Amino acid sequence: MGGLRDWVLAVGLVLAGGLALAGVSAPAQARPFDEVVEAGVVRIVVYRDFAPFSSGPDDAMEGVDVDLAREIAKGLGVDLHLMPLTADENLDDDLRNAIWLGPRVSREVGDIMLHVPYDQRIKQSNSLIDTRNEMIVLFSPYYREQMVIARHAATPRLDALHDEDRLSVEVDSMADFVLSGALGGRYRDQTRRFIALPMAVEDLRSGALDGVMGPRSEVEWILRDVPGEWKVSAPMVPMMGHMDWPLGIAVREDSRDLGYAVDGIFRAMMTDGRMASLFRAHGLTYTEPYP
Amino acid sequence: MKSILRSVTIASALVLGATMAHAAVTDAEIMDDAASTNQIVTYGLGHQGQRHSPLSQISPDTIKDLVPVWSFSFGGEKQRGQQSQPLVKDGVMYVTASYSRMFAIDIKTGDELWQYDARLPDGIMPCCDVINRGAALWGDMVYFATLDAKLVALDAKTGKVVWRKELGDYKAGYSATAAPMIVNGKIITGVSGGEFGIVGKVEARDAKTGEMVWSRPVIEGHMGTLNGKETTMTGVKNASWPGDMWQHGGGATWNGGTYDPETNLIFMGTGNPAPWNSHLRPGDNLYTTSTLAIDPDTGEIKWHFQSTPNDGWDFDGVNEFVLFDLKKDGKIIKAGAKADRNGYFFVLDRTNGKLLSASPFVTKTTWADGFDLKTGRPNVIPANRPGNPANTGADGKGSSVFVAPAFLGGKNWMPMAYSPATELFYVPANEWGMDIWNEAITYKKGAAYLGAGFTIKPLYDDYIGALRAMDPKTGKIVWEYKNPAPLWGGVLTTGGNLVFTGTPEGYLKAFDAKTGEEVWKFNTGSGVIGSPVSWEQDGAQYIAVSSGWGGAVPLWGGEVAKAVKDINQGGSVWVFKLHGK
């Protein structure tokens, strides 16, 4: 641990020097590694109502990301202050609320946000001229999420679905978009849309629904309680192919040393198998961020 | 010494409170609000929404003597987004402020009588800043809606809560910012909400107790209720929505409504449909982006007019429907007018919703080439509908289209005004367009997602905002005032041949209603995005307006941000009258 900290400090000094040369002063809210350690508490942001990663009452949340937040605090040798975040309309909004500005009422920000897609393109706008999300940096991919369909038969390609198959999706999600829009909207009318996937469980049990489409972790999670032989496939989707993406963390751009510290903790967990067993303990398949 | 001073202050406040006699506001006073000059007991200076005061003491001739009487700070650190319209009753001003606050102020002195701060939960997600648009008065109570989607009734004398009801679950994305409206003892509200999952509705509650009388969801397929029992379905299920998409169809009723005692109809605008991608929901998607005429006694929809069928541009149809008598060809038509987000100024027969005219009030409306008056439908230009992401290339990037107006609208929330004297409408418009494209890389709650990217662009170098005088008989623009920054505040007309409105640059400005000549301006110290009012007290005509930059414009940015980046936030209400009066 001592070795890691020294290394992180060295990086921090180099960065601070760079900022000073550029004439940039760090905003007061910045919580780089040193300040977090000195304060003795790390503030980690997780999504609310987001099983199997972070769900339950604000003061008693559980799930994979909650466990990971505990591992980070342990690794840094500080206490954990968990900050539940209500998801906004997109990731840009969430990063603003979680890391660099805070929600409208409290304006309290966290030091680290979990479950952030590790995709450097989210720092560029479509025009490739403007930057966006300048206030944050992405770090430390820890697993790979994948879009799947679960039903009683395999679904290697989207058009393996029968025209009468009734699939549940989260409203206004990628799965909703695929089933409403792909193949000329062939599956649009019989798709059933829910505010959140757990609301589909009852209809899956009764047979009123034939399957579910969504991120693998969420699909595996709701199917624990639904008896039957479920075949989970990652289908080819027209124009899009297979859909998967790595998940990591975000920190403020002036707290890179904190990002490196978490990276060290996560790398160790992935190397010695603790990351995979943590996912398995929640009944989930673990997929490494990069094959 | 300090403690003595404090107790003296408190005692004087109490004495003051006791001397401010607030007589109960009756239904008759509410219905008479447009004609009365000594008080303002409704949002819109009358349920017709004309925002006209008959007072004439202040005129182009006398206005050079218009000076501030007092300015009142809303205090705290919450200095942003003051979009309220003050109410006035028996010498007391009731004004709401950002972050769901309300203040009662003694108009003579500018002293605070009481303040109410809603305790807001951390998880609220107001889409477009922490604003509030105003209150309603009835009986001994004053009402407003809060950002966590609660309707609050306060004792008008003390500011203490009488009752508090939920308009929607803020955790499910509901919010509320519009001023409520009282119609014959019922309090009428709409609801705000995010872009997905929610369903807009109009509701009536007993103003005394807050108990629900009727509820009318505005998306087809949903059931209405009256006195706790299901009544009729809104529209016909699946007539204009595919599959189960109507269940989460959007249509937020976030800007409040108007009421016509002559036809006994409530008029309420509805927001855009969800999801944003119009290609996923073929059909008109009723009753989104519409004006609905609703029976205030039962909640039944009597007619509807949809301004943007199958909306793909985020052209909310919530804009206020202002009632007026259209004098044409020797006849008087009971009409109403609406300046829509989509850039068209509509005149409808308010007895049946028939479209009488549709005239652009902005210079570019690229999405449609006029309206067909027979069918009441727009002549949409298909090439200027944002592309279908399902036909997107492997890079996930669809074609980009340039559309005007931008999604913030030819006119946004800010209410226009009508003058029965000039028979003109005064529309606070904005000249901007947007590039809109399907975005390759977006994520939502940790999952890949297909969003839309957009950049708002001003159409002209020298101005964005334009206050325009529109003749409803001809659809022609009679005069215009151009403003560098976008206009975001309400308008007031007076019997003194004046039109008042605020600018983000900080000014409250007055114009000659006939000619458009700017005759007066005063810088309030922060951007003005509230709605001005006028009333009479002790022989003087008063003007008041809230000041405090914020709202949706600074949140969206783009090139427009350059026009507003140096504007300071604030939070106050200013009161003016003629020097010596």
Tab-separated table of N, CA and C in Angstrom, chain B residues 159-266:
chain	number	residue	atom	x	y	z
B	159	GLY	N	-48.526	32.670	6.124
B	159	GLY	CA	-47.591	31.849	5.368
B	159	GLY	C	-47.478	30.428	5.897
B	160	LYS	N	-48.357	30.062	6.828
B	160	LYS	CA	-48.333	28.700	7.380
B	160	LYS	C	-49.073	27.741	6.434
B	161	VAL	N	-48.587	26.492	6.393
B	161	VAL	CA	-49.168	25.511	5.491
B	161	VAL	C	-50.562	25.103	5.973
B	162	VAL	N	-51.559	25.181	5.083
B	162	VAL	CA	-52.901	24.699	5.390
B	162	VAL	C	-53.045	23.265	4.898
B	163	TRP	N	-52.667	23.030	3.639
B	163	TRP	CA	-52.585	21.654	3.138
B	163	TRP	C	-51.519	21.547	2.064
B	164	ARG	N	-51.131	20.301	1.773
B	164	ARG	CA	-50.051	20.046	0.839
B	164	ARG	C	-50.390	18.738	0.137
B	165	LYS	N	-50.473	18.748	-1.195
B	165	LYS	CA	-50.867	17.536	-1.938
B	165	LYS	C	-49.834	17.221	-3.004
B	166	GLU	N	-49.748	15.932	-3.333
B	166	GLU	CA	-48.769	15.507	-4.336
B	166	GLU	C	-49.378	15.573	-5.740
B	167	LEU	N	-48.714	16.289	-6.655
B	167	LEU	CA	-49.162	16.355	-8.047
B	167	LEU	C	-48.571	15.216	-8.869
B	168	GLY	N	-47.471	14.658	-8.396
B	168	GLY	CA	-46.815	13.548	-9.082
B	168	GLY	C	-45.625	13.123	-8.241
B	169	ASP	N	-45.031	11.971	-8.582
B	169	ASP	CA	-43.900	11.449	-7.811
B	169	ASP	C	-42.614	12.036	-8.379
B	170	TYR	N	-41.936	12.883	-7.596
B	170	TYR	CA	-40.726	13.515	-8.130
B	170	TYR	C	-39.661	12.473	-8.462
B	171	LYS	N	-39.699	11.312	-7.764
B	171	LYS	CA	-38.715	10.259	-8.032
B	171	LYS	C	-38.957	9.633	-9.398
B	172	ALA	N	-40.193	9.728	-9.890
B	172	ALA	CA	-40.503	9.208	-11.230
B	172	ALA	C	-40.327	10.291	-12.294
B	173	GLY	N	-39.811	11.471	-11.904
B	173	GLY	CA	-39.490	12.500	-12.880
B	173	GLY	C	-40.477	13.647	-12.955
B	174	TYR	N	-41.501	13.669	-12.082
B	174	TYR	CA	-42.469	14.766	-12.126
B	174	TYR	C	-41.938	15.979	-11.356
B	175	SER	N	-42.358	17.170	-11.806
B	175	SER	CA	-42.010	18.415	-11.156
B	175	SER	C	-43.170	19.378	-11.403
B	176	ALA	N	-43.108	20.594	-10.839
B	176	ALA	CA	-44.166	21.569	-11.106
B	176	ALA	C	-43.622	22.983	-10.912
B	177	THR	N	-43.899	23.857	-11.880
B	177	THR	CA	-43.384	25.224	-11.833
B	177	THR	C	-44.440	26.258	-12.219
B	178	ALA	N	-45.533	25.847	-12.865
B	178	ALA	CA	-46.529	26.795	-13.364
B	178	ALA	C	-47.393	27.320	-12.220
B	179	ALA	N	-47.994	28.491	-12.436
B	179	ALA	CA	-48.943	29.031	-11.468
B	179	ALA	C	-50.248	28.247	-11.562
B	180	PRO	N	-50.845	27.866	-10.437
B	180	PRO	CA	-52.163	27.215	-10.487
B	180	PRO	C	-53.230	28.237	-10.869
B	181	MET	N	-54.437	27.719	-11.162
B	181	MET	CA	-55.548	28.593	-11.576
B	181	MET	C	-56.785	28.145	-10.795
B	182	ILE	N	-57.563	29.129	-10.275
B	182	ILE	CA	-58.763	28.770	-9.512
B	182	ILE	C	-59.991	29.050	-10.368
B	183	VAL	N	-60.812	28.034	-10.583
B	183	VAL	CA	-62.045	28.189	-11.339
B	183	VAL	C	-63.194	27.700	-10.467
B	184	ASN	N	-64.011	28.656	-10.017
B	184	ASN	CA	-65.195	28.342	-9.208
B	184	ASN	C	-64.888	27.365	-8.073
B	185	GLY	N	-63.923	27.744	-7.268
B	185	GLY	CA	-63.622	26.957	-6.071
B	185	GLY	C	-62.763	25.731	-6.304
B	186	LYS	N	-62.394	25.478	-7.549
B	186	LYS	CA	-61.494	24.347	-7.826
B	186	LYS	C	-60.132	24.894	-8.234
B	187	ILE	N	-59.097	24.227	-7.767
B	187	ILE	CA	-57.752	24.633	-8.154
B	187	ILE	C	-57.251	23.701	-9.264
B	188	ILE	N	-56.898	24.322	-10.395
B	188	ILE	CA	-56.554	23.571	-11.610
B	188	ILE	C	-55.035	23.600	-11.790
B	189	THR	N	-54.449	22.429	-12.013
B	189	THR	CA	-52.998	22.345	-12.190
B	189	THR	C	-52.652	21.412	-13.334
B	190	GLY	N	-51.465	21.647	-13.906
B	190	GLY	CA	-50.845	20.683	-14.805
B	190	GLY	C	-49.646	20.106	-14.087
B	191	VAL	N	-48.701	19.563	-14.853
B	191	VAL	CA	-47.534	18.967	-14.233
B	191	VAL	C	-46.361	19.058	-15.201
B	192	SER	N	-45.147	19.209	-14.643
B	192	SER	CA	-43.936	19.195	-15.454
B	192	SER	C	-43.300	17.819	-15.333
B	193	GLY	N	-42.409	17.522	-16.273
B	193	GLY	CA	-41.732	16.240	-16.161
B	193	GLY	C	-40.653	16.089	-17.189
B	194	GLY	N	-39.793	15.112	-16.994
B	194	GLY	CA	-38.688	14.828	-17.901
B	194	GLY	C	-39.196	14.331	-19.237
B	195	GLU	N	-38.279	13.910	-20.052
B	195	GLU	CA	-38.613	13.571	-21.428
B	195	GLU	C	-39.162	12.154	-21.573
B	196	PHE	N	-39.059	11.336	-20.535
B	196	PHE	CA	-39.486	9.945	-20.736
B	196	PHE	C	-40.227	9.432	-19.510
B	197	GLY	N	-41.100	8.494	-19.757
B	197	GLY	CA	-41.748	7.817	-18.631
B	197	GLY	C	-43.003	8.483	-18.126
B	198	ILE	N	-43.076	9.810	-18.169
B	198	ILE	CA	-44.212	10.463	-17.537
B	198	ILE	C	-45.366	10.630	-18.519
B	199	VAL	N	-46.548	10.916	-17.962
B	199	VAL	CA	-47.716	11.236	-18.780
B	199	VAL	C	-48.297	12.546	-18.254
B	200	GLY	N	-48.489	13.526	-19.149
B	200	GLY	CA	-49.044	14.807	-18.744
B	200	GLY	C	-50.491	14.647	-18.301
B	201	LYS	N	-50.949	15.535	-17.416
B	201	LYS	CA	-52.331	15.472	-16.954
B	201	LYS	C	-52.783	16.850	-16.501
B	202	VAL	N	-54.092	17.031	-16.474
B	202	VAL	CA	-54.690	18.238	-15.920
B	202	VAL	C	-55.568	17.774	-14.772
B	203	GLU	N	-55.500	18.476	-13.622
B	203	GLU	CA	-56.268	18.021	-12.461
B	203	GLU	C	-56.985	19.177	-11.782
B	204	ALA	N	-58.128	18.849	-11.188
B	204	ALA	CA	-58.891	19.830	-10.421
B	204	ALA	C	-59.044	19.308	-9.000
B	205	ARG	N	-58.741	20.168	-8.026
B	205	ARG	CA	-58.910	19.812	-6.619
B	205	ARG	C	-59.806	20.847	-5.947
B	206	ASP	N	-60.475	20.433	-4.880
B	206	ASP	CA	-61.242	21.355	-4.065
B	206	ASP	C	-60.250	22.343	-3.441
B	207	ALA	N	-60.424	23.637	-3.735
B	207	ALA	CA	-59.432	24.621	-3.280
B	207	ALA	C	-59.386	24.700	-1.760
B	208	LYS	N	-60.496	24.356	-1.113
B	208	LYS	CA	-60.548	24.459	0.345
B	208	LYS	C	-59.742	23.336	0.998
B	209	THR	N	-59.907	22.125	0.478
B	209	THR	CA	-59.338	20.958	1.167
B	209	THR	C	-58.180	20.318	0.410
B	210	GLY	N	-58.077	20.586	-0.882
B	210	GLY	CA	-57.056	19.931	-1.686
B	210	GLY	C	-57.465	18.553	-2.181
B	211	GLU	N	-58.699	18.118	-1.854
B	211	GLU	CA	-59.147	16.789	-2.307
B	211	GLU	C	-59.362	16.800	-3.819
B	212	MET	N	-58.966	15.710	-4.461
B	212	MET	CA	-59.062	15.602	-5.916
B	212	MET	C	-60.525	15.560	-6.359
B	213	VAL	N	-60.868	16.353	-7.377
B	213	VAL	CA	-62.209	16.288	-7.960
B	213	VAL	C	-62.149	15.501	-9.265
B	214	TRP	N	-61.302	15.934	-10.188
B	214	TRP	CA	-61.125	15.134	-11.410
B	214	TRP	C	-59.681	15.156	-11.874
B	215	SER	N	-59.330	14.157	-12.669
B	215	SER	CA	-57.998	14.059	-13.237
B	215	SER	C	-58.145	13.659	-14.700
B	216	ARG	N	-57.419	14.344	-15.551
B	216	ARG	CA	-57.522	14.050	-16.984
B	216	ARG	C	-56.121	13.855	-17.568
B	217	PRO	N	-55.661	12.592	-17.741
B	217	PRO	CA	-54.400	12.364	-18.449
B	217	PRO	C	-54.572	12.837	-19.893
B	218	VAL	N	-53.517	13.399	-20.481
B	218	VAL	CA	-53.695	14.007	-21.806
B	218	VAL	C	-53.264	13.082	-22.944
B	219	ILE	N	-52.812	11.866	-22.635
B	219	ILE	CA	-52.397	10.930	-23.682
B	219	ILE	C	-53.489	9.891	-23.900
B	220	GLU	N	-53.789	9.632	-25.166
B	220	GLU	CA	-54.883	8.708	-25.487
B	220	GLU	C	-54.633	7.329	-24.858
B	221	GLY	N	-55.733	6.692	-24.445
B	221	GLY	CA	-55.639	5.364	-23.851
B	221	GLY	C	-55.721	5.372	-22.333
B	222	HIS	N	-55.423	6.532	-21.719
B	222	HIS	CA	-55.490	6.620	-20.264
B	222	HIS	C	-56.902	6.994	-19.827
B	223	MET	N	-57.312	6.542	-18.637
B	223	MET	CA	-58.650	6.822	-18.135
B	223	MET	C	-58.657	8.081	-17.267
B	224	GLY	N	-59.692	8.888	-17.431
B	224	GLY	CA	-59.894	10.031	-16.553
B	224	GLY	C	-60.669	9.597	-15.323
B	225	THR	N	-60.635	10.434	-14.275
B	225	THR	CA	-61.440	10.131	-13.088
B	225	THR	C	-62.228	11.376	-12.677
B	226	LEU	N	-63.378	11.143	-12.010
B	226	LEU	CA	-64.198	12.222	-11.453
B	226	LEU	C	-64.738	11.726	-10.122
B	227	ASN	N	-64.499	12.477	-9.064
B	227	ASN	CA	-64.932	12.083	-7.715
B	227	ASN	C	-64.535	10.649	-7.369
B	228	GLY	N	-63.307	10.280	-7.709
B	228	GLY	CA	-62.778	8.972	-7.315
B	228	GLY	C	-63.174	7.826	-8.219
B	229	LYS	N	-64.013	8.093	-9.223
B	229	LYS	CA	-64.434	7.003	-10.123
B	229	LYS	C	-63.925	7.250	-11.541
B	230	GLU	N	-63.645	6.153	-12.249
B	230	GLU	CA	-63.211	6.289	-13.638
B	230	GLU	C	-64.347	6.870	-14.482
B	231	THR	N	-63.996	7.753	-15.401
B	231	THR	CA	-65.045	8.325	-16.251
B	231	THR	C	-64.855	7.855	-17.687
B	232	THR	N	-64.132	8.635	-18.476
B	232	THR	CA	-63.961	8.283	-19.883
B	232	THR	C	-62.483	8.149	-20.201
B	233	MET	N	-62.212	7.439	-21.309
B	233	MET	CA	-60.849	7.320	-21.775
B	233	MET	C	-60.489	8.571	-22.562
B	234	THR	N	-59.252	9.014	-22.411
B	234	THR	CA	-58.754	10.112	-23.235
B	234	THR	C	-58.533	9.582	-24.656
B	235	GLY	N	-59.226	10.160	-25.633
B	235	GLY	CA	-59.079	9.719	-27.017
B	235	GLY	C	-59.468	8.265	-27.205
B	236	VAL	N	-58.875	7.632	-28.202
B	236	VAL	CA	-59.139	6.224	-28.518
B	236	VAL	C	-57.809	5.485	-28.463
B	237	LYS	N	-57.740	4.456	-27.631
B	237	LYS	CA	-56.481	3.727	-27.444
B	237	LYS	C	-55.927	3.230	-28.778
B	238	ASN	N	-54.621	3.497	-28.999
B	238	ASN	CA	-53.894	3.065	-30.197
B	238	ASN	C	-54.380	3.710	-31.500
B	239	ALA	N	-55.185	4.765	-31.401
B	239	ALA	CA	-55.599	5.454	-32.625
B	239	ALA	C	-54.424	6.198	-33.245
B	240	SER	N	-53.514	6.726	-32.405
B	240	SER	CA	-52.416	7.517	-32.953
B	240	SER	C	-51.076	7.193	-32.292
B	241	TRP	N	-51.039	6.069	-31.559
B	241	TRP	CA	-49.807	5.592	-30.911
B	241	TRP	C	-49.656	4.099	-31.193
B	242	PRO	N	-48.437	3.621	-31.532
B	242	PRO	CA	-48.248	2.178	-31.724
B	242	PRO	C	-48.016	1.451	-30.393
B	243	GLY	N	-48.449	0.190	-30.355
B	243	GLY	CA	-48.157	-0.689	-29.218
B	243	GLY	C	-48.551	-0.067	-27.890
B	244	ASP	N	-47.659	-0.230	-26.891
B	244	ASP	CA	-47.979	0.314	-25.564
B	244	ASP	C	-47.276	1.649	-25.310
B	245	MET	N	-46.820	2.303	-26.397
B	245	MET	CA	-46.048	3.541	-26.205
B	245	MET	C	-46.869	4.657	-25.556
B	246	TRP	N	-48.186	4.604	-25.704
B	246	TRP	CA	-49.039	5.619	-25.067
B	246	TRP	C	-48.871	5.611	-23.554
B	247	GLN	N	-48.446	4.482	-22.986
B	247	GLN	CA	-48.323	4.398	-21.523
B	247	GLN	C	-47.273	5.350	-20.976
B	248	HIS	N	-46.279	5.689	-21.820
B	248	HIS	CA	-45.201	6.582	-21.376
B	248	HIS	C	-45.086	7.759	-22.341
B	249	GLY	N	-46.213	8.263	-22.841
B	249	GLY	CA	-46.195	9.126	-24.015
B	249	GLY	C	-45.763	10.566	-23.844
B	250	GLY	N	-45.549	11.050	-22.628
B	250	GLY	CA	-45.109	12.439	-22.442
B	250	GLY	C	-46.282	13.401	-22.384
B	251	GLY	N	-46.171	14.537	-23.094
B	251	GLY	CA	-47.263	15.514	-23.124
B	251	GLY	C	-47.412	16.300	-21.830
B	252	ALA	N	-46.303	16.635	-21.183
B	252	ALA	CA	-46.369	17.362	-19.905
B	252	ALA	C	-47.120	18.686	-20.074
B	253	THR	N	-47.988	18.971	-19.118
B	253	THR	CA	-48.810	20.200	-19.131
B	253	THR	C	-48.133	21.228	-18.226
B	254	TRP	N	-46.924	21.645	-18.618
B	254	TRP	CA	-46.044	22.311	-17.649
B	254	TRP	C	-46.169	23.819	-17.596
B	255	ASN	N	-47.034	24.423	-18.410
B	255	ASN	CA	-47.058	25.886	-18.444
B	255	ASN	C	-48.373	26.492	-17.974
B	256	GLY	N	-49.248	25.694	-17.328
B	256	GLY	CA	-50.504	26.238	-16.823
B	256	GLY	C	-51.514	26.489	-17.926
B	257	GLY	N	-52.634	27.139	-17.573
B	257	GLY	CA	-53.696	27.295	-18.553
B	257	GLY	C	-54.441	28.611	-18.413
B	258	THR	N	-55.464	28.774	-19.254
B	258	THR	CA	-56.359	29.932	-19.176
B	258	THR	C	-57.790	29.398	-19.075
B	259	TYR	N	-58.747	30.300	-18.764
B	259	TYR	CA	-60.134	29.879	-18.585
B	259	TYR	C	-61.073	30.927	-19.175
B	260	ASP	N	-62.122	30.452	-19.812
B	260	ASP	CA	-63.102	31.341	-20.440
B	260	ASP	C	-64.460	31.182	-19.776
B	261	PRO	N	-64.893	32.189	-18.985
B	261	PRO	CA	-66.210	32.080	-18.343
B	261	PRO	C	-67.336	32.008	-19.378
B	262	GLU	N	-67.139	32.608	-20.565
B	262	GLU	CA	-68.228	32.649	-21.562
B	262	GLU	C	-68.560	31.261	-22.105
B	263	THR	N	-67.562	30.443	-22.355
B	263	THR	CA	-67.818	29.091	-22.863
B	263	THR	C	-67.633	28.041	-21.773
B	264	ASN	N	-67.249	28.464	-20.558
B	264	ASN	CA	-66.938	27.567	-19.445
B	264	ASN	C	-65.942	26.483	-19.875
B	265	LEU	N	-64.824	26.915	-20.437
B	265	LEU	CA	-63.785	25.973	-20.864
B	265	LEU	C	-62.429	26.376	-20.296
B	266	ILE	N	-61.674	25.354	-19.881
B	266	ILE	CA	-60.260	25.529	-19.520
B	266	ILE	C	-59.443	25.236	-20.778
